[in-house]
Structure formats: structure tokens, C-alpha cells
Amino acid sequence: MSGEVVRPTSISQLLPNMKSVNLTFIVLDVGQSRRTPQGHDVRTIRVADPTGSVLMGVWNDVGDKICSGDIWRLRHHGHQLIKL
């Protein structure tokens, strides 16, 4: 780890291609899984925090672990998703 501290991010602060994210959210809705031409499973989920909601794509087995009502944290440049 680099020791870099990333401040908490809210959904209202998200920007396209944002790299450093520390976002805690609740899952509102989990869409159906679909397969890409490359063989990956992807699904769209709607997530929210007190500042708003947004659609997020989740890939492969991560999508199978997510349920409506779950609280998750997305950290470290979007590479770590932790169920709380």
C-alpha cells in the first residue's frame, strides 16, 4: 500500500473517470446478469447514499454477491469492494 489517504466520497461528488474513490453506499436495485462477447458476466446496480443515486456496473462473481439492501464500500481506485 502506498499510504495514500483518500477522503470519503459522496455520490454527488462523483465525476467521470474519477480514480480515487472511497464511497459507502446502499444497493437499491440489482439488474439481471448479461454476458459480454468476451464471456464476462456484468450487471447494473442502482446504489445510493444521502446525496443521491447512480447506476454502477459490476463484473463477474461480484454481481452474484450483491443484494438489494446491502451496504458496501468501494475503495482504492475502484479495485476493492467490501460488504459492510
Coordinates of C-alpha atoms in Angstrom, one line a residue:
M1 CA 0.0 0.0 0.0
S2 CA 1.2 3.5 -0.7
G3 CA -0.2 5.0 2.5
E4 CA -2.3 7.4 0.4
V5 CA -5.4 8.6 2.4
V6 CA -8.5 9.1 0.3
R7 CA -11.2 11.2 1.9
P8 CA -14.8 9.8 1.9
T9 CA -16.6 10.5 -1.4
S10 CA -20.3 11.0 -1.8
I11 CA -22.3 10.1 -4.9
S12 CA -22.9 13.8 -5.6
Q13 CA -19.1 14.3 -5.8
L14 CA -18.5 11.5 -8.4
L15 CA -17.0 12.6 -11.7
P16 CA -16.4 10.6 -15.0
N17 CA -13.2 8.6 -14.9
M18 CA -12.6 9.5 -11.2
K19 CA -9.7 7.5 -9.9
S20 CA -9.5 7.9 -6.1
V21 CA -12.9 6.9 -4.6
N22 CA -13.9 6.0 -1.0
L23 CA -17.6 5.6 -1.3
T24 CA -20.1 3.9 1.1
F25 CA -23.5 3.1 -0.4
I26 CA -26.7 1.1 -0.1
V27 CA -27.8 -1.1 -3.0
L28 CA -31.3 -0.2 -4.1
D29 CA -31.8 -2.5 -7.1
V30 CA -29.8 -5.3 -8.8
G31 CA -30.3 -5.8 -12.5
Q32 CA -30.2 -9.0 -14.5
S33 CA -26.9 -10.5 -15.3
R34 CA -25.9 -10.5 -19.0
R35 CA -22.8 -12.0 -20.8
T36 CA -20.4 -9.9 -22.8
P37 CA -19.0 -11.2 -26.1
Q38 CA -15.7 -11.8 -24.2
G39 CA -17.5 -14.1 -21.8
H40 CA -17.8 -11.9 -18.7
D41 CA -21.0 -11.5 -16.7
V42 CA -22.0 -7.9 -16.0
R43 CA -25.0 -6.4 -14.2
T44 CA -26.1 -2.9 -13.5
I45 CA -27.0 -2.0 -9.9
R46 CA -28.5 1.2 -8.6
V47 CA -26.7 2.5 -5.5
A48 CA -27.4 5.4 -3.2
D49 CA -26.1 7.5 -0.3
P50 CA -27.7 10.5 1.4
T51 CA -26.6 12.8 -1.6
G52 CA -28.1 10.8 -4.5
S53 CA -28.2 7.6 -6.5
V54 CA -26.3 6.3 -9.5
L55 CA -26.1 3.2 -11.7
M56 CA -22.9 1.1 -11.4
G57 CA -21.7 -1.8 -13.4
V58 CA -20.4 -4.8 -11.5
W59 CA -18.5 -7.7 -13.2
N60 CA -18.3 -11.5 -12.9
D61 CA -18.7 -13.1 -9.4
V62 CA -19.0 -9.7 -7.6
G63 CA -22.5 -9.3 -9.1
D64 CA -23.6 -12.6 -7.6
K65 CA -22.8 -11.4 -4.1
I66 CA -24.7 -8.2 -4.2
C67 CA -28.4 -8.0 -3.0
S68 CA -30.8 -5.1 -2.6
G69 CA -30.4 -3.5 0.9
D70 CA -26.7 -4.4 1.2
I71 CA -24.3 -1.7 2.4
W72 CA -21.0 -1.7 0.6
R73 CA -17.8 0.4 0.4
L74 CA -15.9 1.0 -2.8
R75 CA -12.2 1.9 -2.2
H76 CA -8.7 2.1 -3.7
H77 CA -9.3 3.3 -7.2
G78 CA -12.4 1.1 -7.6
H79 CA -10.5 -2.1 -7.1
Q80 CA -11.8 -3.0 -3.6
L81 CA -15.4 -3.6 -2.9
I82 CA -16.2 -4.5 0.7
K83 CA -19.6 -5.6 2.1
L84 CA -20.3 -3.9 5.5

